[in-house]
Amino acid sequence: MQIDKSIFRKKFAQYFLKDKNIAKKIVNNLSFKNYDTVVEIGPGLGILTQYLLNNPYHQVFLIEIDKKLISFLKKTFPIYNHRIIHKDFLKWNPKESNLHKFAVIGNFPYNISSQILFHILEYNQYIQECIGMFQKELVKRIISHKGKKTYGILSVLIQIFYNVKYLFTVKEHVFFPRTNVKSAVISLKRKNEIISCNKNLLFQCVKTAFNQRRKKLKNSLQLFKHISNFDKIPFLNKRAEELSVNEFIQLTKEIEIRK
Ligand code: SAH
């Protein structure tokens, strides 16, 4: 694909994928099951979009922050103009587009990847699936398990709500401009079971515990020390990095019943 170099803007972390086969492979990983809509975040010059639009059974929404790219996309895909949204994805709420069950796809802007994941978690009741390209370093954190250095807030929260699968690695030279680091594509499939604890409290517990990851939970969770029988909460002698994803749910439940 020919890319007009004057269009590139660093502040929006624009690294355009040049390789059509990789683009096709990313799109082909969507299951197109349990939803009728796909939302692409940061379509850029539309390399993924062209393959998404090949599927006639699903409607496609594009959310792009850069005005210049919005005009390019509207010219390239004129019949979809009403679903090309000029907006910061982090400020977008599915309700404003009247969406209920959908998938998210993107070669995501690397500078806000973690925030994108938190935004997906916020609306997880709507987002059935996500196929996304991230920096490989971030992917390592998402798929990590207890006891590993890379295990943290994102690993726990994403794995509570989604089944995560590593799909493939993408090298630096397939982008314009070339990236400095490797990328990786992953799939997140929403878990059907409803979590049995309060979601806000769960987020608070996980974040607070990992903010001081080397401390035992009895110290890192001081925020909750006023609740009744705080000392009886299990796992207090463990550190955040030693707790499995399910143990975090259990821990939250124990705090919840004492509040
Ligand atoms: N998907 C394209 C572009 C990837 S670069 C490709 O694979 O070639 C990242 C894209 O995300 C750019 O188009 C950039 O303008 C867009 N972007 C950056 N921040 C954004 C935000 N907050 N909301 C929506 N789009 C954003």
mmCIF file of C-alpha atoms and ligand atoms in Angstrom:
data_model
loop_
_atom_site.group_PDB
_atom_site.id
_atom_site.type_symbol
_atom_site.label_atom_id
_atom_site.label_comp_id
_atom_site.label_asym_id
_atom_site.label_seq_id
_atom_site.Cartn_x
_atom_site.Cartn_y
_atom_site.Cartn_z
ATOM 1 C CA MET A 1 0.000 0.000 0.000
ATOM 2 C CA GLN A 2 1.249 3.512 -0.878
ATOM 3 C CA ILE A 3 1.338 5.757 2.186
ATOM 4 C CA ASP A 4 1.416 9.554 1.913
ATOM 5 C CA LYS A 5 4.175 10.386 4.401
ATOM 6 C CA SER A 6 2.822 13.851 5.189
ATOM 7 C CA ILE A 7 -0.189 12.311 6.895
ATOM 8 C CA PHE A 8 1.737 10.653 9.722
ATOM 9 C CA ARG A 9 1.313 12.179 13.218
ATOM 10 C CA LYS A 10 3.406 11.110 16.129
ATOM 11 C CA LYS A 11 1.152 12.524 18.820
ATOM 12 C CA PHE A 12 -1.545 9.969 17.966
ATOM 13 C CA ALA A 13 0.981 7.095 17.945
ATOM 14 C CA GLN A 14 0.422 6.474 14.266
ATOM 15 C CA TYR A 15 2.267 3.417 13.037
ATOM 16 C CA PHE A 16 0.496 2.262 9.905
ATOM 17 C CA LEU A 17 0.546 -1.403 9.069
ATOM 18 C CA LYS A 18 1.867 -1.968 5.540
ATOM 19 C CA ASP A 19 1.422 -5.716 5.212
ATOM 20 C CA LYS A 20 -1.978 -6.727 3.823
ATOM 21 C CA ASN A 21 -1.556 -10.382 4.746
ATOM 22 C CA ILE A 22 -1.074 -9.491 8.400
ATOM 23 C CA ALA A 23 -4.122 -7.202 8.219
ATOM 24 C CA LYS A 24 -6.194 -10.036 6.759
ATOM 25 C CA LYS A 25 -4.918 -12.447 9.394
ATOM 26 C CA ILE A 26 -5.909 -10.052 12.205
ATOM 27 C CA VAL A 27 -9.453 -9.636 10.841
ATOM 28 C CA ASN A 28 -9.835 -13.373 10.189
ATOM 29 C CA ASN A 29 -9.384 -13.996 13.894
ATOM 30 C CA LEU A 30 -12.749 -12.415 14.663
ATOM 31 C CA SER A 31 -15.285 -15.164 15.339
ATOM 32 C CA PHE A 32 -18.290 -13.038 14.269
ATOM 33 C CA LYS A 33 -20.299 -14.981 16.860
ATOM 34 C CA ASN A 34 -22.548 -13.521 19.603
ATOM 35 C CA TYR A 35 -22.517 -9.981 18.199
ATOM 36 C CA ASP A 36 -23.753 -8.095 15.161
ATOM 37 C CA THR A 37 -21.321 -5.175 15.158
ATOM 38 C CA VAL A 38 -17.574 -4.660 15.007
ATOM 39 C CA VAL A 39 -16.004 -1.428 16.251
ATOM 40 C CA GLU A 40 -12.575 -0.608 14.902
ATOM 41 C CA ILE A 41 -10.467 1.674 17.048
ATOM 42 C CA GLY A 42 -8.001 3.909 15.214
ATOM 43 C CA PRO A 43 -8.613 2.678 11.644
ATOM 44 C CA GLY A 44 -5.932 5.039 10.317
ATOM 45 C CA LEU A 45 -5.733 4.537 6.561
ATOM 46 C CA GLY A 46 -8.131 1.619 6.665
ATOM 47 C CA ILE A 47 -5.866 -1.366 6.119
ATOM 48 C CA LEU A 48 -7.901 -3.525 8.524
ATOM 49 C CA THR A 49 -11.167 -1.798 7.602
ATOM 50 C CA GLN A 50 -11.183 -3.000 4.001
ATOM 51 C CA TYR A 51 -11.255 -6.634 5.168
ATOM 52 C CA LEU A 52 -13.826 -5.940 7.880
ATOM 53 C CA LEU A 53 -16.189 -4.515 5.315
ATOM 54 C CA ASN A 54 -15.960 -7.746 3.295
ATOM 55 C CA ASN A 55 -18.243 -9.338 5.864
ATOM 56 C CA PRO A 56 -21.801 -8.425 4.858
ATOM 57 C CA TYR A 57 -23.511 -9.726 8.008
ATOM 58 C CA HIS A 58 -21.995 -7.355 10.539
ATOM 59 C CA GLN A 59 -22.137 -3.600 10.726
ATOM 60 C CA VAL A 60 -18.848 -1.798 11.230
ATOM 61 C CA PHE A 61 -18.196 1.378 13.219
ATOM 62 C CA LEU A 62 -14.909 3.252 12.939
ATOM 63 C CA ILE A 63 -13.659 5.478 15.749
ATOM 64 C CA GLU A 64 -10.720 7.698 14.824
ATOM 65 C CA ILE A 65 -9.305 10.690 16.683
ATOM 66 C CA ASP A 66 -7.419 12.351 13.805
ATOM 67 C CA LYS A 67 -9.504 14.752 11.684
ATOM 68 C CA LYS A 68 -7.253 14.349 8.642
ATOM 69 C CA LEU A 69 -7.723 10.595 8.701
ATOM 70 C CA ILE A 70 -11.473 11.010 9.154
ATOM 71 C CA SER A 71 -11.706 12.890 5.839
ATOM 72 C CA PHE A 72 -9.529 10.247 4.196
ATOM 73 C CA LEU A 73 -11.743 7.431 5.534
ATOM 74 C CA LYS A 74 -14.953 9.192 4.482
ATOM 75 C CA LYS A 75 -13.615 9.547 0.946
ATOM 76 C CA THR A 76 -12.413 5.953 0.839
ATOM 77 C CA PHE A 77 -15.542 4.341 2.301
ATOM 78 C CA PRO A 78 -18.331 6.802 1.337
ATOM 79 C CA ILE A 79 -21.271 4.480 1.946
ATOM 80 C CA TYR A 80 -20.210 3.981 5.582
ATOM 81 C CA ASN A 81 -19.932 7.703 6.373
ATOM 82 C CA HIS A 82 -22.615 7.617 9.042
ATOM 83 C CA ARG A 83 -20.629 5.032 10.995
ATOM 84 C CA ILE A 84 -17.287 6.825 10.837
ATOM 85 C CA ILE A 85 -16.989 8.567 14.183
ATOM 86 C CA HIS A 86 -14.527 11.374 14.852
ATOM 87 C CA LYS A 87 -13.804 10.814 18.524
ATOM 88 C CA ASP A 88 -11.297 9.834 21.173
ATOM 89 C CA PHE A 89 -12.151 6.191 21.908
ATOM 90 C CA LEU A 90 -11.446 6.792 25.594
ATOM 91 C CA LYS A 91 -14.364 9.238 25.658
ATOM 92 C CA TRP A 92 -16.725 7.067 23.641
ATOM 93 C CA ASN A 93 -19.627 5.305 25.309
ATOM 94 C CA PRO A 94 -21.318 2.427 23.403
ATOM 95 C CA LYS A 95 -24.726 3.809 24.356
ATOM 96 C CA GLU A 96 -24.210 6.921 22.230
ATOM 97 C CA SER A 97 -23.946 4.693 19.140
ATOM 98 C CA ASN A 98 -26.820 2.554 20.395
ATOM 99 C CA LEU A 99 -24.641 -0.549 20.577
ATOM 100 C CA HIS A 100 -25.319 -3.502 22.845
ATOM 101 C CA LYS A 101 -23.231 -6.484 21.805
ATOM 102 C CA PHE A 102 -20.159 -5.918 19.733
ATOM 103 C CA ALA A 103 -16.535 -6.804 19.122
ATOM 104 C CA VAL A 104 -13.589 -4.437 19.143
ATOM 105 C CA ILE A 105 -10.658 -4.654 16.784
ATOM 106 C CA GLY A 106 -7.584 -2.544 16.198
ATOM 107 C CA ASN A 107 -3.936 -2.059 15.704
ATOM 108 C CA PHE A 108 -4.114 0.099 18.777
ATOM 109 C CA PRO A 109 -2.243 3.356 19.436
ATOM 110 C CA TYR A 110 0.562 2.209 21.732
ATOM 111 C CA ASN A 111 0.679 5.325 23.881
ATOM 112 C CA ILE A 112 -2.801 4.639 25.297
ATOM 113 C CA SER A 113 -3.048 0.838 25.059
ATOM 114 C CA SER A 114 -3.510 0.270 28.789
ATOM 115 C CA GLN A 115 -6.209 2.938 28.918
ATOM 116 C CA ILE A 116 -7.939 1.292 25.959
ATOM 117 C CA LEU A 117 -7.945 -1.992 27.876
ATOM 118 C CA PHE A 118 -9.401 -0.305 30.958
ATOM 119 C CA HIS A 119 -12.063 1.281 28.763
ATOM 120 C CA ILE A 120 -12.901 -2.166 27.353
ATOM 121 C CA LEU A 121 -13.140 -3.491 30.920
ATOM 122 C CA GLU A 122 -15.473 -0.664 31.877
ATOM 123 C CA TYR A 123 -17.889 -1.695 29.115
ATOM 124 C CA ASN A 124 -17.202 -5.414 29.296
ATOM 125 C CA GLN A 125 -20.898 -6.261 29.483
ATOM 126 C CA TYR A 126 -21.188 -5.078 25.875
ATOM 127 C CA ILE A 127 -17.825 -6.128 24.460
ATOM 128 C CA GLN A 128 -17.959 -9.806 23.543
ATOM 129 C CA GLU A 129 -14.598 -10.086 21.873
ATOM 130 C CA CYS A 130 -11.470 -8.095 21.149
ATOM 131 C CA ILE A 131 -8.788 -8.805 18.570
ATOM 132 C CA GLY A 132 -5.994 -6.348 19.117
ATOM 133 C CA MET A 133 -2.407 -5.577 18.325
ATOM 134 C CA PHE A 134 -0.306 -4.202 21.165
ATOM 135 C CA GLN A 135 3.350 -3.834 21.995
ATOM 136 C CA LYS A 136 4.642 -7.295 22.821
ATOM 137 C CA GLU A 137 5.818 -6.109 26.249
ATOM 138 C CA LEU A 138 2.256 -5.158 27.176
ATOM 139 C CA VAL A 139 0.915 -8.459 25.856
ATOM 140 C CA LYS A 140 3.350 -10.292 28.141
ATOM 141 C CA ARG A 141 1.755 -8.456 31.070
ATOM 142 C CA ILE A 142 -1.782 -9.224 29.929
ATOM 143 C CA ILE A 143 -1.196 -12.980 29.646
ATOM 144 C CA SER A 144 1.023 -13.311 32.712
ATOM 145 C CA HIS A 145 0.332 -15.557 35.705
ATOM 146 C CA LYS A 146 0.884 -15.368 39.445
ATOM 147 C CA GLY A 147 4.466 -15.525 40.591
ATOM 148 C CA LYS A 148 5.829 -13.843 37.469
ATOM 149 C CA LYS A 149 7.409 -10.392 37.430
ATOM 150 C CA THR A 150 5.056 -9.300 34.650
ATOM 151 C CA TYR A 151 1.929 -10.297 36.629
ATOM 152 C CA GLY A 152 -0.044 -7.205 37.620
ATOM 153 C CA ILE A 153 -3.261 -5.207 37.547
ATOM 154 C CA LEU A 154 -3.936 -5.743 33.841
ATOM 155 C CA SER A 155 -3.238 -9.482 33.967
ATOM 156 C CA VAL A 156 -5.709 -9.993 36.793
ATOM 157 C CA LEU A 157 -8.499 -7.734 35.568
ATOM 158 C CA ILE A 158 -8.394 -8.802 31.937
ATOM 159 C CA GLN A 159 -8.238 -12.507 32.832
ATOM 160 C CA ILE A 160 -11.185 -12.191 35.206
ATOM 161 C CA PHE A 161 -13.450 -10.951 32.445
ATOM 162 C CA TYR A 162 -11.912 -12.472 29.306
ATOM 163 C CA ASN A 163 -10.301 -15.678 28.065
ATOM 164 C CA VAL A 164 -7.021 -14.500 26.607
ATOM 165 C CA LYS A 165 -5.174 -16.128 23.727
ATOM 166 C CA TYR A 166 -1.812 -15.136 22.239
ATOM 167 C CA LEU A 167 -2.208 -15.235 18.454
ATOM 168 C CA PHE A 168 1.053 -14.164 16.800
ATOM 169 C CA THR A 169 4.063 -11.857 16.917
ATOM 170 C CA VAL A 170 4.509 -8.978 14.460
ATOM 171 C CA LYS A 171 7.919 -7.596 13.517
ATOM 172 C CA GLU A 172 9.030 -3.959 13.488
ATOM 173 C CA HIS A 173 9.512 -3.496 9.720
ATOM 174 C CA VAL A 174 5.887 -4.078 8.663
ATOM 175 C CA PHE A 175 4.876 -0.626 9.877
ATOM 176 C CA PHE A 176 5.338 2.870 8.535
ATOM 177 C CA PRO A 177 7.226 4.323 10.256
ATOM 178 C CA ARG A 178 9.035 1.246 11.503
ATOM 179 C CA THR A 179 8.394 0.618 15.217
ATOM 180 C CA ASN A 180 11.223 0.236 17.715
ATOM 181 C CA VAL A 181 9.691 -2.783 19.395
ATOM 182 C CA LYS A 182 7.939 -5.996 18.495
ATOM 183 C CA SER A 183 4.164 -6.195 18.533
ATOM 184 C CA ALA A 184 1.770 -9.045 19.196
ATOM 185 C CA VAL A 185 -1.845 -9.808 18.377
ATOM 186 C CA ILE A 186 -4.133 -11.300 20.996
ATOM 187 C CA SER A 187 -7.716 -12.395 21.266
ATOM 188 C CA LEU A 188 -9.949 -11.674 24.257
ATOM 189 C CA LYS A 189 -13.196 -13.622 24.483
ATOM 190 C CA ARG A 190 -15.688 -12.529 27.086
ATOM 191 C CA LYS A 191 -16.344 -15.072 29.825
ATOM 192 C CA ASN A 192 -20.011 -15.902 30.206
ATOM 193 C CA GLU A 193 -20.037 -16.435 33.938
ATOM 194 C CA ILE A 194 -20.972 -13.381 35.942
ATOM 195 C CA ILE A 195 -18.370 -12.502 38.557
ATOM 196 C CA SER A 196 -19.657 -13.058 42.034
ATOM 197 C CA CYS A 197 -18.296 -9.869 43.619
ATOM 198 C CA ASN A 198 -18.723 -6.137 43.250
ATOM 199 C CA LYS A 199 -16.854 -4.916 40.166
ATOM 200 C CA ASN A 200 -15.796 -1.520 41.557
ATOM 201 C CA LEU A 201 -14.535 -3.073 44.758
ATOM 202 C CA LEU A 202 -12.649 -5.710 42.780
ATOM 203 C CA PHE A 203 -10.867 -3.001 40.767
ATOM 204 C CA GLN A 204 -10.058 -1.117 43.945
ATOM 205 C CA CYS A 205 -8.677 -4.257 45.649
ATOM 206 C CA VAL A 206 -6.504 -5.304 42.719
ATOM 207 C CA LYS A 207 -5.135 -1.808 42.134
ATOM 208 C CA THR A 208 -4.437 -1.173 45.819
ATOM 209 C CA ALA A 209 -2.793 -4.561 46.297
ATOM 210 C CA PHE A 210 -0.459 -4.128 43.305
ATOM 211 C CA ASN A 211 0.418 -0.533 44.123
ATOM 212 C CA GLN A 212 2.664 -2.006 46.781
ATOM 213 C CA ARG A 213 3.269 -5.383 45.213
ATOM 214 C CA ARG A 214 6.154 -6.407 47.459
ATOM 215 C CA LYS A 215 4.247 -5.833 50.678
ATOM 216 C CA LYS A 216 2.029 -8.418 52.316
ATOM 217 C CA LEU A 217 -1.654 -7.771 51.748
ATOM 218 C CA LYS A 218 -2.185 -6.972 55.435
ATOM 219 C CA ASN A 219 -0.025 -3.897 54.802
ATOM 220 C CA SER A 220 -0.907 -2.999 51.240
ATOM 221 C CA LEU A 221 -4.647 -3.221 51.959
ATOM 222 C CA GLN A 222 -4.558 -0.836 54.930
ATOM 223 C CA LEU A 223 -7.291 1.113 53.180
ATOM 224 C CA PHE A 224 -9.712 -1.569 54.400
ATOM 225 C CA LYS A 225 -8.374 -1.957 57.938
ATOM 226 C CA HIS A 226 -11.456 -0.301 59.478
ATOM 227 C CA ILE A 227 -13.832 -3.044 58.245
ATOM 228 C CA SER A 228 -15.012 -5.601 60.791
ATOM 229 C CA ASN A 229 -12.703 -8.565 61.367
ATOM 230 C CA PHE A 230 -10.136 -7.302 58.892
ATOM 231 C CA ASP A 231 -7.600 -9.737 60.402
ATOM 232 C CA LYS A 232 -9.764 -12.727 59.471
ATOM 233 C CA ILE A 233 -9.586 -12.026 55.754
ATOM 234 C CA PRO A 234 -7.685 -14.851 54.035
ATOM 235 C CA PHE A 235 -4.461 -14.277 52.083
ATOM 236 C CA LEU A 236 -3.322 -11.360 54.277
ATOM 237 C CA ASN A 237 0.096 -12.912 54.682
ATOM 238 C CA LYS A 238 0.568 -13.203 50.949
ATOM 239 C CA ARG A 239 1.724 -10.587 48.454
ATOM 240 C CA ALA A 240 -0.371 -9.400 45.482
ATOM 241 C CA GLU A 241 1.871 -11.204 43.006
ATOM 242 C CA GLU A 242 1.221 -14.529 44.807
ATOM 243 C CA LEU A 243 -2.565 -14.426 44.417
ATOM 244 C CA SER A 244 -4.254 -16.107 41.466
ATOM 245 C CA VAL A 245 -6.977 -14.408 39.479
ATOM 246 C CA ASN A 246 -9.682 -16.416 41.287
ATOM 247 C CA GLU A 247 -8.144 -15.664 44.663
ATOM 248 C CA PHE A 248 -8.556 -11.961 43.920
ATOM 249 C CA ILE A 249 -12.288 -12.561 43.439
ATOM 250 C CA GLN A 250 -12.398 -14.461 46.732
ATOM 251 C CA LEU A 251 -10.473 -11.709 48.493
ATOM 252 C CA THR A 252 -12.913 -9.081 47.191
ATOM 253 C CA LYS A 253 -15.892 -11.138 48.385
ATOM 254 C CA GLU A 254 -14.353 -11.418 51.858
ATOM 255 C CA ILE A 255 -13.922 -7.655 52.016
ATOM 256 C CA GLU A 256 -17.417 -7.071 50.655
ATOM 257 C CA ILE A 257 -19.179 -9.166 53.313
ATOM 258 C CA ARG A 258 -17.358 -7.286 56.080
ATOM 259 C CA LYS A 259 -18.169 -3.797 54.808
HETATM 260 N N1 SAH B 1 -5.188 0.679 12.244
HETATM 261 C C1 SAH B 1 -4.255 1.443 11.429
HETATM 262 C C2 SAH B 1 -3.591 2.586 12.221
HETATM 263 C C3 SAH B 1 -2.823 2.175 13.443
HETATM 264 S S1 SAH B 1 -1.979 3.532 14.202
HETATM 265 C C4 SAH B 1 -3.201 0.511 10.860
HETATM 266 O O1 SAH B 1 -3.097 -0.618 11.309
HETATM 267 O O2 SAH B 1 -2.480 0.933 9.976
HETATM 268 C C5 SAH B 1 -3.086 3.982 15.523
HETATM 269 C C6 SAH B 1 -4.351 4.703 15.042
HETATM 270 O O3 SAH B 1 -5.121 5.080 16.200
HETATM 271 C C7 SAH B 1 -4.110 5.999 14.289
HETATM 272 O O4 SAH B 1 -4.970 6.068 13.196
HETATM 273 C C8 SAH B 1 -4.432 7.096 15.315
HETATM 274 O O5 SAH B 1 -4.809 8.332 14.738
HETATM 275 C C9 SAH B 1 -5.552 6.429 16.085
HETATM 276 N N2 SAH B 1 -5.761 6.933 17.447
HETATM 277 C C10 SAH B 1 -4.819 7.382 18.321
HETATM 278 N N3 SAH B 1 -5.388 7.713 19.506
HETATM 279 C C11 SAH B 1 -6.730 7.469 19.379
HETATM 280 C C12 SAH B 1 -7.851 7.622 20.253
HETATM 281 N N4 SAH B 1 -7.699 8.074 21.488
HETATM 282 N N5 SAH B 1 -9.079 7.279 19.785
HETATM 283 C C13 SAH B 1 -9.252 6.809 18.524
HETATM 284 N N6 SAH B 1 -8.222 6.654 17.649
HETATM 285 C C14 SAH B 1 -6.983 6.967 18.066
#
